CSV table of C-alpha atoms in Angstrom, one decimal:
chain,number,residue,atom,x,y,z
D,1,UNK,CA,32.0,7.3,-5.5
D,2,UNK,CA,31.3,9.0,-2.2
D,3,UNK,CA,29.3,12.1,-2.0
D,4,UNK,CA,31.0,15.1,-1.4
D,5,UNK,CA,28.8,16.8,1.1
D,6,UNK,CA,28.3,13.6,3.2
D,7,UNK,CA,24.6,13.4,2.3
D,8,UNK,CA,22.9,10.0,1.8
D,9,UNK,CA,22.1,9.6,-1.9
D,10,UNK,CA,18.3,9.5,-2.6
D,11,UNK,CA,16.5,6.0,-2.6
D,12,UNK,CA,15.8,4.2,-5.9
D,13,UNK,CA,12.9,2.2,-4.3
D,14,UNK,CA,9.6,3.6,-5.6
D,15,UNK,CA,7.0,4.9,-3.3
D,16,UNK,CA,3.2,4.6,-3.9
D,17,UNK,CA,0.0,6.3,-1.9
D,18,UNK,CA,-3.0,4.3,-1.8
D,19,UNK,CA,-6.2,3.1,0.4
D,20,UNK,CA,-6.1,0.3,2.8
D,21,UNK,CA,-8.7,-2.1,1.5
D,22,UNK,CA,-8.0,-5.4,3.8
D,23,UNK,CA,-6.3,-5.9,7.1
D,24,UNK,CA,-7.6,-9.3,7.4
D,25,UNK,CA,-3.9,-11.0,7.6
D,26,UNK,CA,-1.4,-10.8,10.2
D,27,UNK,CA,1.1,-8.1,9.5
D,28,UNK,CA,-0.1,-7.9,6.0
D,29,UNK,CA,-2.1,-5.3,4.4
D,30,UNK,CA,-3.8,-5.0,1.0
D,31,UNK,CA,-3.3,-1.3,-0.4
D,32,UNK,CA,-5.5,-0.3,-3.6
D,33,UNK,CA,-3.5,2.5,-5.7
D,34,UNK,CA,-5.6,4.5,-8.3
D,35,UNK,CA,-3.4,5.4,-11.2
D,36,UNK,CA,-4.7,7.7,-14.0
D,37,UNK,CA,-3.3,7.0,-17.8
D,38,UNK,CA,-4.4,8.7,-20.9
D,39,UNK,CA,-5.5,6.5,-23.5
D,40,UNK,CA,-3.1,5.9,-26.6
D,41,UNK,CA,-5.8,6.3,-29.0
D,42,UNK,CA,-8.9,8.2,-27.8
D,43,UNK,CA,-6.9,10.6,-25.6
D,44,UNK,CA,-9.0,10.4,-22.5
D,45,UNK,CA,-8.0,9.9,-19.1
D,46,UNK,CA,-8.8,6.5,-17.7
D,47,UNK,CA,-8.3,5.3,-13.8
D,48,UNK,CA,-6.7,2.2,-13.4
D,49,UNK,CA,-6.6,0.5,-10.0
D,50,UNK,CA,-4.2,-2.2,-8.8
D,51,UNK,CA,-3.7,-3.7,-5.2
D,52,UNK,CA,-0.2,-4.1,-3.6
D,53,UNK,CA,0.3,-6.4,-0.5
D,54,UNK,CA,2.4,-4.6,2.0
D,55,UNK,CA,4.2,-5.7,5.4
D,56,UNK,CA,2.7,-4.2,8.0
D,57,UNK,CA,5.2,-5.0,11.1
D,58,UNK,CA,2.9,-3.4,14.1
D,59,UNK,CA,-0.6,-4.0,12.5
D,60,UNK,CA,-0.9,-0.1,12.8
D,61,UNK,CA,-3.0,0.4,9.7
D,62,UNK,CA,-6.5,-0.1,9.5
D,63,UNK,CA,-9.5,-0.2,6.7
D,64,UNK,CA,-10.0,3.2,5.0
D,65,UNK,CA,-6.5,4.7,6.0
D,66,UNK,CA,-4.6,6.5,3.4
D,67,UNK,CA,-1.0,5.0,3.6
D,68,UNK,CA,2.4,5.2,1.8
D,69,UNK,CA,4.0,2.1,1.0
D,70,UNK,CA,7.5,1.3,-0.2
D,71,UNK,CA,9.2,-1.2,-2.4
D,72,UNK,CA,11.1,-3.7,-0.7
D,73,UNK,CA,12.8,-7.3,-1.1
D,74,UNK,CA,10.1,-10.1,-1.6
D,75,UNK,CA,8.9,-11.1,1.7
D,76,UNK,CA,6.3,-13.8,0.6
D,77,UNK,CA,4.8,-14.9,-2.8
D,78,UNK,CA,2.8,-11.8,-3.2
D,79,UNK,CA,4.5,-9.3,-0.6
D,80,UNK,CA,7.0,-7.1,-2.2
D,81,UNK,CA,6.2,-3.6,-0.4
D,82,UNK,CA,6.6,-2.5,3.1
D,83,UNK,CA,4.3,0.4,5.3
D,84,UNK,CA,6.1,3.4,5.4
D,85,UNK,CA,3.6,5.6,7.2
D,86,UNK,CA,-0.1,6.2,7.5
D,87,UNK,CA,-1.0,9.5,6.0
D,88,UNK,CA,-4.4,10.0,7.0
D,89,UNK,CA,-6.4,7.7,9.7
D,90,UNK,CA,-10.1,6.7,8.5
D,91,UNK,CA,-12.9,8.3,9.8
D,92,UNK,CA,-14.7,5.0,9.9
D,93,UNK,CA,-15.6,3.2,13.1
D,94,UNK,CA,-13.8,0.0,13.5
D,95,UNK,CA,-15.3,-3.4,14.2
D,96,UNK,CA,-14.0,-5.4,17.0
D,97,UNK,CA,-13.7,-9.1,15.8
D,98,UNK,CA,-15.9,-11.4,18.1
D,99,UNK,CA,-14.8,-14.9,18.3
D,100,UNK,CA,-17.1,-17.6,17.2
D,101,UNK,CA,-17.9,-20.1,19.6
D,102,UNK,CA,-17.0,-23.5,18.7
D,103,UNK,CA,-19.7,-26.1,18.1
């Protein structure tokens, strides 16, 4: 069942585009994806938001970035996605973490 043209078959793994909401974990980002659905009875468009935990190996994503995530094997209890690419960088200034003195 090889392809006659020799090209790689299209991946069945789904991709989603969303905004990075949190980067407080190591190598993990939280991406919020907005979906629009029509209500079955009232036929109005409804916005639904869902958060996905994605693996970010280089910690390259920042809060506010628009990213593409791709489905992957389970990496932890909640992580089933990996960061594919950063589509648009955030214009928000990044706040540096200042370590708190130990009392």
